[in-house]
Short mmCIF file of C-alpha atoms and ligand atoms in Angstrom, two decimals:
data_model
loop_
_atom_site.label_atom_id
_atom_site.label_comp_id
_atom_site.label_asym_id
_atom_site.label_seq_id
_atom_site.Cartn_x
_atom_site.Cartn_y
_atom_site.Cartn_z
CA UNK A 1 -37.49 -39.68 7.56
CA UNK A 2 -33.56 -39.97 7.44
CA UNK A 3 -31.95 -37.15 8.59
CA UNK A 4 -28.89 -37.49 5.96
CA UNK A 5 -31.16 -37.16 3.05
CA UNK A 6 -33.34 -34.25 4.40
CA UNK A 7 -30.56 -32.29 5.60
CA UNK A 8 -28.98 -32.86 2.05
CA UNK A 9 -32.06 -31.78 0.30
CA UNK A 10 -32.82 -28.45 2.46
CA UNK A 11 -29.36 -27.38 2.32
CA UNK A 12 -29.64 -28.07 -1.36
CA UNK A 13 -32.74 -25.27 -1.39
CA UNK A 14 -31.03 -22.81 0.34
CA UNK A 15 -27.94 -22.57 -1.41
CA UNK A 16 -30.28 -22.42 -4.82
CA UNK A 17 -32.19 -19.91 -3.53
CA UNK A 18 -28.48 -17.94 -2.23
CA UNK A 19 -28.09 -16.97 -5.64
CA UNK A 20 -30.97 -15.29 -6.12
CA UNK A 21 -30.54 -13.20 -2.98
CA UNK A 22 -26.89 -12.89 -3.08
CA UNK A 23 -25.42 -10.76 -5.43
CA UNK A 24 -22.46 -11.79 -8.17
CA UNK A 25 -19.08 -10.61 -7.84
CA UNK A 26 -19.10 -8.37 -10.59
CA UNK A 27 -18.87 -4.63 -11.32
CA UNK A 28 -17.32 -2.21 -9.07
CA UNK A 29 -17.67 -3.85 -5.77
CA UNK A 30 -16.71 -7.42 -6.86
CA UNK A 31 -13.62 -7.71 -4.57
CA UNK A 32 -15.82 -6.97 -1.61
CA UNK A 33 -18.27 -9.66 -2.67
CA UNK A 34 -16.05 -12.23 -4.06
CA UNK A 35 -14.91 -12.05 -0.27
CA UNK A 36 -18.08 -12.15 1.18
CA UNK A 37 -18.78 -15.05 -1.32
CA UNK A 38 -15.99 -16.87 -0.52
CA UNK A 39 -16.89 -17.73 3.21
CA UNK A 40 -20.49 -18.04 2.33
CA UNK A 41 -20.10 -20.97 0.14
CA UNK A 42 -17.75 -22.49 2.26
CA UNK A 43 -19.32 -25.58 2.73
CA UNK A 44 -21.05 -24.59 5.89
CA UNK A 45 -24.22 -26.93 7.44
CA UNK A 46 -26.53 -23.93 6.92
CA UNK A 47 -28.15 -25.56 9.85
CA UNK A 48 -29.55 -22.70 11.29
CA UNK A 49 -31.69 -21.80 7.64
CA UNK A 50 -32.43 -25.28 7.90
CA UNK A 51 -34.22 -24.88 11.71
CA UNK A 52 -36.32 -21.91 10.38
CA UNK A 53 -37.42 -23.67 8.18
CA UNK A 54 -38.30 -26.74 9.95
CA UNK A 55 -40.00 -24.73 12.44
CA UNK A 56 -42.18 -23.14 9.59
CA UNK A 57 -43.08 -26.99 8.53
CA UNK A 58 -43.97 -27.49 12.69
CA UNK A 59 -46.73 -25.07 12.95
CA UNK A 60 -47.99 -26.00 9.16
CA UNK A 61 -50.50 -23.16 8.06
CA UNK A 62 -51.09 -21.65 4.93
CA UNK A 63 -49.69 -18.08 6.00
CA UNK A 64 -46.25 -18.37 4.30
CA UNK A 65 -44.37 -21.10 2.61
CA UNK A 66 -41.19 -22.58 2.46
CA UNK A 67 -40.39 -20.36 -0.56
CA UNK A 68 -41.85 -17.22 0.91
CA UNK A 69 -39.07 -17.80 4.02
CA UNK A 70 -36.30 -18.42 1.85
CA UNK A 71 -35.06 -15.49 2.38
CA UNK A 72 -35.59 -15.43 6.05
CA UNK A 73 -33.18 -18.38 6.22
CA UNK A 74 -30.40 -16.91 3.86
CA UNK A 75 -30.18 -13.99 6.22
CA UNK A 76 -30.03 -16.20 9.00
CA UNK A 77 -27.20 -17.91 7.35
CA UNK A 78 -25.63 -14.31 6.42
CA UNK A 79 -25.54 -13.21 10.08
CA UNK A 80 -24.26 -16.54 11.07
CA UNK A 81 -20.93 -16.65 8.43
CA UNK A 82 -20.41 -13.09 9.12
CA UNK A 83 -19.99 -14.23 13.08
CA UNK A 84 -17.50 -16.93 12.15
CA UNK A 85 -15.63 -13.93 9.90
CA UNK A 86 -15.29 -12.06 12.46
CA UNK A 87 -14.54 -14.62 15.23
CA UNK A 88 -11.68 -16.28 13.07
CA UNK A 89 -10.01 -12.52 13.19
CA UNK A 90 -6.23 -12.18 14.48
CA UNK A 91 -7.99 -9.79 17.15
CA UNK A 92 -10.56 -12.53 18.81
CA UNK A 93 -9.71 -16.50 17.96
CA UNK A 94 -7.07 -16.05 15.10
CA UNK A 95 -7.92 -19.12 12.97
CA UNK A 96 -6.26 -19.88 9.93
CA UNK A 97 -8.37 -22.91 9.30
CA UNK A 98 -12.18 -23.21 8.82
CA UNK A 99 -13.85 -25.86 6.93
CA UNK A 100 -10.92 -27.19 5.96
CA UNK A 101 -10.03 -24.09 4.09
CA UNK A 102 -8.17 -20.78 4.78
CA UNK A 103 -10.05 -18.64 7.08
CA UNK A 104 -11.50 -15.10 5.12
CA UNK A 105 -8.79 -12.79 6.30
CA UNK A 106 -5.58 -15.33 5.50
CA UNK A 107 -6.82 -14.84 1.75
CA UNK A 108 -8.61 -11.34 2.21
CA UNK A 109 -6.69 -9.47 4.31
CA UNK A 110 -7.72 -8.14 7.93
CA UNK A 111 -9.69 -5.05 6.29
CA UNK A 112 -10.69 -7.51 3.70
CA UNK A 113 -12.32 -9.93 6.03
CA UNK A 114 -13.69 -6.81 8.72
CA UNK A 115 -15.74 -5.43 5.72
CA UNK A 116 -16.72 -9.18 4.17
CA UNK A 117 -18.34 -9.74 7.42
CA UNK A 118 -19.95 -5.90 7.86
CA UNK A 119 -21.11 -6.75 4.14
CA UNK A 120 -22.82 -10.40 5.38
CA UNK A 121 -24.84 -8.43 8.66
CA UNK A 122 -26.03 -5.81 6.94
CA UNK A 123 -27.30 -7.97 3.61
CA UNK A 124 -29.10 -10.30 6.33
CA UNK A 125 -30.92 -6.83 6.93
CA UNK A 126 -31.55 -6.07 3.66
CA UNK A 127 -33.00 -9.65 3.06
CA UNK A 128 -34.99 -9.69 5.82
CA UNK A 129 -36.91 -6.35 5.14
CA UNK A 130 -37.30 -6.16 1.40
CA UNK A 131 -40.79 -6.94 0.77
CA UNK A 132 -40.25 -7.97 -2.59
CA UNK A 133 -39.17 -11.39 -1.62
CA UNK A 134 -41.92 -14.09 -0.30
CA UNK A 135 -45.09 -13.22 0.50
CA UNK A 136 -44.89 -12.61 4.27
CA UNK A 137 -47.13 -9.91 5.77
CA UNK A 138 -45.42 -6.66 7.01
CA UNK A 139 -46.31 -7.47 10.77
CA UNK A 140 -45.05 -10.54 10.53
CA UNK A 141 -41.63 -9.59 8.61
CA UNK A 142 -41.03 -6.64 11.22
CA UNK A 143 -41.46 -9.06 14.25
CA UNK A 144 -38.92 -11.65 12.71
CA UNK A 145 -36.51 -8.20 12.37
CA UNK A 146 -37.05 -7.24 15.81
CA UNK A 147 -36.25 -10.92 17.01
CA UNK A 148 -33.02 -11.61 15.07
CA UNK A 149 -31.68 -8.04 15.57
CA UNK A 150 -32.17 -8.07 19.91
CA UNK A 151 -30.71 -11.86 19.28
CA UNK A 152 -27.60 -10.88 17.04
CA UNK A 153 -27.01 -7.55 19.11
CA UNK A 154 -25.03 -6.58 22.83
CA UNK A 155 -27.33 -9.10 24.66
CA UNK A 156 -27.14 -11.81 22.28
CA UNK A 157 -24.60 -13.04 20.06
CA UNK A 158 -22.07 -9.67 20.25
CA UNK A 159 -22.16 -9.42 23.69
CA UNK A 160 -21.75 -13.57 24.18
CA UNK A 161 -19.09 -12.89 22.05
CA UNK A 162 -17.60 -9.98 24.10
CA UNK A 163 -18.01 -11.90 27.34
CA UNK A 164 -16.14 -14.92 26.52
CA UNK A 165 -13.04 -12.92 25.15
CA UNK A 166 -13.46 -11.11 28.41
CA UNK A 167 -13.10 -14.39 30.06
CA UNK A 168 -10.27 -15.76 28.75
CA UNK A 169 -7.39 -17.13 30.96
CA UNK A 170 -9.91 -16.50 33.92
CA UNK A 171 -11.72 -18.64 36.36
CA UNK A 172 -15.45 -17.87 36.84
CA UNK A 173 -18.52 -19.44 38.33
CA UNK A 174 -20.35 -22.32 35.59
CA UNK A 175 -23.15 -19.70 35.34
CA UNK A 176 -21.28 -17.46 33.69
CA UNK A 177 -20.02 -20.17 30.81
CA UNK A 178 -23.70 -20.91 30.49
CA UNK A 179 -24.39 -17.23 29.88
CA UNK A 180 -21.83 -17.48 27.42
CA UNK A 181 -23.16 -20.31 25.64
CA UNK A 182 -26.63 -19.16 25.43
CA UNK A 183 -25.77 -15.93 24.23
CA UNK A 184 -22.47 -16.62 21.78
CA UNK A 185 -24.28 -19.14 20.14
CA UNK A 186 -27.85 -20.16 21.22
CA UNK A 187 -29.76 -16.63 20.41
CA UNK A 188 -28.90 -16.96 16.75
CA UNK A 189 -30.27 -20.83 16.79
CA UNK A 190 -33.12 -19.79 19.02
CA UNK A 191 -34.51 -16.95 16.96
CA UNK A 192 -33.81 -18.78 13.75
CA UNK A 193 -35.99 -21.32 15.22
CA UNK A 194 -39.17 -18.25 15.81
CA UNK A 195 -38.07 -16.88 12.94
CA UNK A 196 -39.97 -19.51 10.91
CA UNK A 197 -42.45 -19.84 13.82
CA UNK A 198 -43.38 -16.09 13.31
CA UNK A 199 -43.45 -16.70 9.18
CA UNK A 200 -45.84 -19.74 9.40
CA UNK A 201 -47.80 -17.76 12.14
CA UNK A 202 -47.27 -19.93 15.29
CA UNK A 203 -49.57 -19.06 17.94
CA UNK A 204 -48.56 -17.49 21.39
CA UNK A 205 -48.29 -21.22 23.30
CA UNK A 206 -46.48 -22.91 20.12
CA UNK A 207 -43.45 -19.43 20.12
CA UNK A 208 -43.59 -20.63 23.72
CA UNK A 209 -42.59 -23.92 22.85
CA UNK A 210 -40.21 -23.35 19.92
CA UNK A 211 -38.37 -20.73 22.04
CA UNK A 212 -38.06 -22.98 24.81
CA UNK A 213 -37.01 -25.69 21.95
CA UNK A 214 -34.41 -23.57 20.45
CA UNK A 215 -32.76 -22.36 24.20
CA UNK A 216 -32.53 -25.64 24.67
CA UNK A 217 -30.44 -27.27 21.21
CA UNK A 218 -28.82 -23.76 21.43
CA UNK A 219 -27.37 -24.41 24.66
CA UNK A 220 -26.88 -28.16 23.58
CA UNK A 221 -24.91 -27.34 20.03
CA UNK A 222 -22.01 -25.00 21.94
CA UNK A 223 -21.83 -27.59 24.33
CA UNK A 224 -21.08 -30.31 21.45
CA UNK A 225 -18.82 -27.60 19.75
CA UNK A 226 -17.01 -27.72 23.23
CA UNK A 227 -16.86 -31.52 23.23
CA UNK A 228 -15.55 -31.72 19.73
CA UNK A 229 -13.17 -28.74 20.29
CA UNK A 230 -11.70 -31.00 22.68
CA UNK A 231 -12.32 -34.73 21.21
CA UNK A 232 -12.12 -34.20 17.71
CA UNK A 233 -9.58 -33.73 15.41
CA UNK A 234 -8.32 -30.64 13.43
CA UNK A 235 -9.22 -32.91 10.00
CA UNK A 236 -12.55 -34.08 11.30
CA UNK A 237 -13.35 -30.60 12.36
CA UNK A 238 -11.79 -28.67 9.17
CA UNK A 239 -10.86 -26.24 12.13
CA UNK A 240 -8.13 -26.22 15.11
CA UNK A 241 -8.72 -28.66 17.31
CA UNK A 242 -7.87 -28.01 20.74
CA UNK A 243 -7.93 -24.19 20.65
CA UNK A 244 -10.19 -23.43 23.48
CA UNK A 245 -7.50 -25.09 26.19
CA UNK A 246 -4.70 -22.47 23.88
CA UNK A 247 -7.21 -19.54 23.89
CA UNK A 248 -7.40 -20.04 27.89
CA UNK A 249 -11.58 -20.90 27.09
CA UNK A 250 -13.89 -21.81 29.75
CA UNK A 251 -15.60 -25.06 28.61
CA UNK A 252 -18.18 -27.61 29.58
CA UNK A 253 -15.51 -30.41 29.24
CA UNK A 254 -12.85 -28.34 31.53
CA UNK A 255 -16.12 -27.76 34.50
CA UNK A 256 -17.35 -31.62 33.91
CA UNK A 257 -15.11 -33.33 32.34
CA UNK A 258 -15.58 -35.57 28.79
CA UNK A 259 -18.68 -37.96 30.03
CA UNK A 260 -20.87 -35.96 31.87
CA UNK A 261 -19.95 -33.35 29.23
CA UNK A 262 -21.48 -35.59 26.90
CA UNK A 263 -24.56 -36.46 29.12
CA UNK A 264 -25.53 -32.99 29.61
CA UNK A 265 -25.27 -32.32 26.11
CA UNK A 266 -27.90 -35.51 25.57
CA UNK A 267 -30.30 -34.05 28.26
CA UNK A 268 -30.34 -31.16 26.92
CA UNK A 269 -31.32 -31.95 23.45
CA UNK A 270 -33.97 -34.44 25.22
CA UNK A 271 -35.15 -30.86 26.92
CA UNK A 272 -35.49 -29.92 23.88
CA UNK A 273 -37.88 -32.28 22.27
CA UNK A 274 -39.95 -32.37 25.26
CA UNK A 275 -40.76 -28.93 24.82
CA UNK A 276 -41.94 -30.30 21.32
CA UNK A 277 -45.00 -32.31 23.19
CA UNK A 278 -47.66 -30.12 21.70
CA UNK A 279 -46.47 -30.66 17.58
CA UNK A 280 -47.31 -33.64 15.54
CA UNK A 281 -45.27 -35.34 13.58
CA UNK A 282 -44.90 -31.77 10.80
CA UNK A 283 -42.38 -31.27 13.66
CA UNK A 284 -40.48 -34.50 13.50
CA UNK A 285 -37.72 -32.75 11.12
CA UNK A 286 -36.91 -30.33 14.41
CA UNK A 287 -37.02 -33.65 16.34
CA UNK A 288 -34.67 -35.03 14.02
CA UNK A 289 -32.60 -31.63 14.25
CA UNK A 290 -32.23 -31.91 18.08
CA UNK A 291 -30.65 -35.51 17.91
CA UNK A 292 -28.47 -34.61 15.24
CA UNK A 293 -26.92 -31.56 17.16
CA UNK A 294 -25.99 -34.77 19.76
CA UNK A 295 -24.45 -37.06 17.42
CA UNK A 296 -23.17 -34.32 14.18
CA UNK A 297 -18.73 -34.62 13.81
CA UNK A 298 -18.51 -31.76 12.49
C1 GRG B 1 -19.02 -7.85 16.01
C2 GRG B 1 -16.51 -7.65 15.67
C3 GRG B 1 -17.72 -8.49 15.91
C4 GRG B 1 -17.57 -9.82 16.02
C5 GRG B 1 -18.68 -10.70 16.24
C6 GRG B 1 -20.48 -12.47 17.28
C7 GRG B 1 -19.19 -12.98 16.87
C8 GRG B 1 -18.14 -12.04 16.42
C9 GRG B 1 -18.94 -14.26 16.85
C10 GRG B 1 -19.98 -15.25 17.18
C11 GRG B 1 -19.54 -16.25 18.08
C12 GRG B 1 -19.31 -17.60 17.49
C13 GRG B 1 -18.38 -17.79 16.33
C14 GRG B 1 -19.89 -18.62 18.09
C15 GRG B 1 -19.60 -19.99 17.74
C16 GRG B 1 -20.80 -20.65 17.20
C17 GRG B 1 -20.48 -21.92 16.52
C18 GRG B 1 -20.46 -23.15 17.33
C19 GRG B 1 -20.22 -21.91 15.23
C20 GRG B 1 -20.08 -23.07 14.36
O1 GRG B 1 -21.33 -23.26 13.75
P1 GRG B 1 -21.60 -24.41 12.69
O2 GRG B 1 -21.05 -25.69 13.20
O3 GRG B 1 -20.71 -23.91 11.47
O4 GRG B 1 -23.04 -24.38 12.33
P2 GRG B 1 -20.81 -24.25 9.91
O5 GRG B 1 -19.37 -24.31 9.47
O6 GRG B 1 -21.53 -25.54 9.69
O7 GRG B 1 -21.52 -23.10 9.30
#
């Protein structure tokens, strides 16, 4: 399998299946969701819809479908542009640029952009627990909830979130910045990962495994963003390069340094496929996943 082609072709199914889930900017509200809109088809990787997904193929099983967690995955996605909304804000990183395009508030306003991103969480909630859409059992559906709203919440991505503006223009142990990391940006990937283990009704050994999976190319995929951050340029990265030395950001490449930056990020993503032992090859799309958080540009 080449990774180029099945990226291409699941990102192709969940931006499809976004417009059934995603309402049009029409009628009364249709400034609010033309905003909401506007980041959401953005050009992001949707890689995290695209890892629940994956981990749904993994386990296999009859219980639920691609289709049936189609949904799943566009709420993932939701939660995930509503973070970058809010993170791009004059009050945390003040970003003009992402994706190569003006951030949400430059052409929404601050108010604009707050409620765009309010708008994107709480649809992800509405997604998630309408039982109209896929055929996922109620136990199932309410454990996936649980999962994504104790990741998303104070101890996961909000309080990540809340630490590392904390930290800015600070000096603090490496433990902390791993903290960071795993919260900021691995819980999302982590319980997108058991989001589609829980769907295709992984057992208690393989949501062992795929949690230990997704810790691991969580931790691995801020510490690329870090690397880029500082490597890459503001065109490759259709976002401000170099911002985290400006912001005063703790970063793997300011603790290590650019090369064994680079090698942790490699061992980690080789953590992560060794927790994969137990899968055949339904999960060689996750294995796939894992190497391309190492080598993505972008
Ligand atoms: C609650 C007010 C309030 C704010 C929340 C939680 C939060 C703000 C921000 C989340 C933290 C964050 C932006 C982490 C960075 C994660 C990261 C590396 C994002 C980039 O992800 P990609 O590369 O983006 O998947 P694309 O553009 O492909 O979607």
């Amino acid at each position: 399998m080449e990774i180029k082609s099945y990226l291409n072709k699941q990102k192709g199914l969940v931006e499809d299946s976004f417009n059934s889930y995603i309402p049009a900017a029409e009628g009364v509200f249709q400034d609010h969701i033309k905003a909401l809109r506007y980041s959401l088809f953005a050009g992001g990787k949707r890689i995290r819809p695209i890892l629940c997904l994956a981990a749904a193929s993994a386990v296999g099983g009859e219980t639920a479908t691609e289709e049936d967690l189609l949904p799943i995955a566009c709420a993932l996605e939701c939660i995930h542009t509503y973070s970058l909304i809010h993170d791009d804000l004059p009050a945390m990183d003040n970003d003009e640029l992402r994706r190569g395009k003006p951030t949400n508030h430059m052409l929404y306003g601050e108010a604009g952009a707050i409620l765009a991103g309010d708008g994107l969480l709480t649809w992800a909630f509405d997604l998630l627990s309408d039982t109209t859409y896929g055929k996922l059992d109620p136990e199932k559906r309410l454990r996936i909830i649980h999962v994504v709203a104790r990741a998303t919440g104070s101890q996961g991505m909000v309080g990540g979130q809340a630490l590392d503006i904390a930290h800015e223009n600070t000096t603090f142990p490496f433990a902390t910045l791993q903290t960071i990391h795993r919260s900021k940006t691995g819980a999302l990937i982590t319980a997108s990962v058991l989001a589609g283990g829980i769907g295709a009704g992984a057992n208690a050994q393989q949501l062992d495994s795929l949690k230990s999976y997704g810790d691991q190319i969580g931790l691995a995929f801020q510490i690329v963003d870090d690397l880029l951050n500082a490597t890459a340029t503001t065109e490759q990265l259709g976002k401000a390069a170099g911002s985290d030395v400006e912001l005063g950001k703790a970063t793997y490449p300011a603790y290590f340094g650019i090369e064994e930056t680079r090698a942790r990020a490699q061992a980690t993503v080789e953590k992560a496929k060794t927790a994969l032992a137990e899968f055949d090859n339904k999960a060689e799309p996750l294995r796939l996943l894992a190497d391309y958080i190492y080598t993505r540009s972008h």
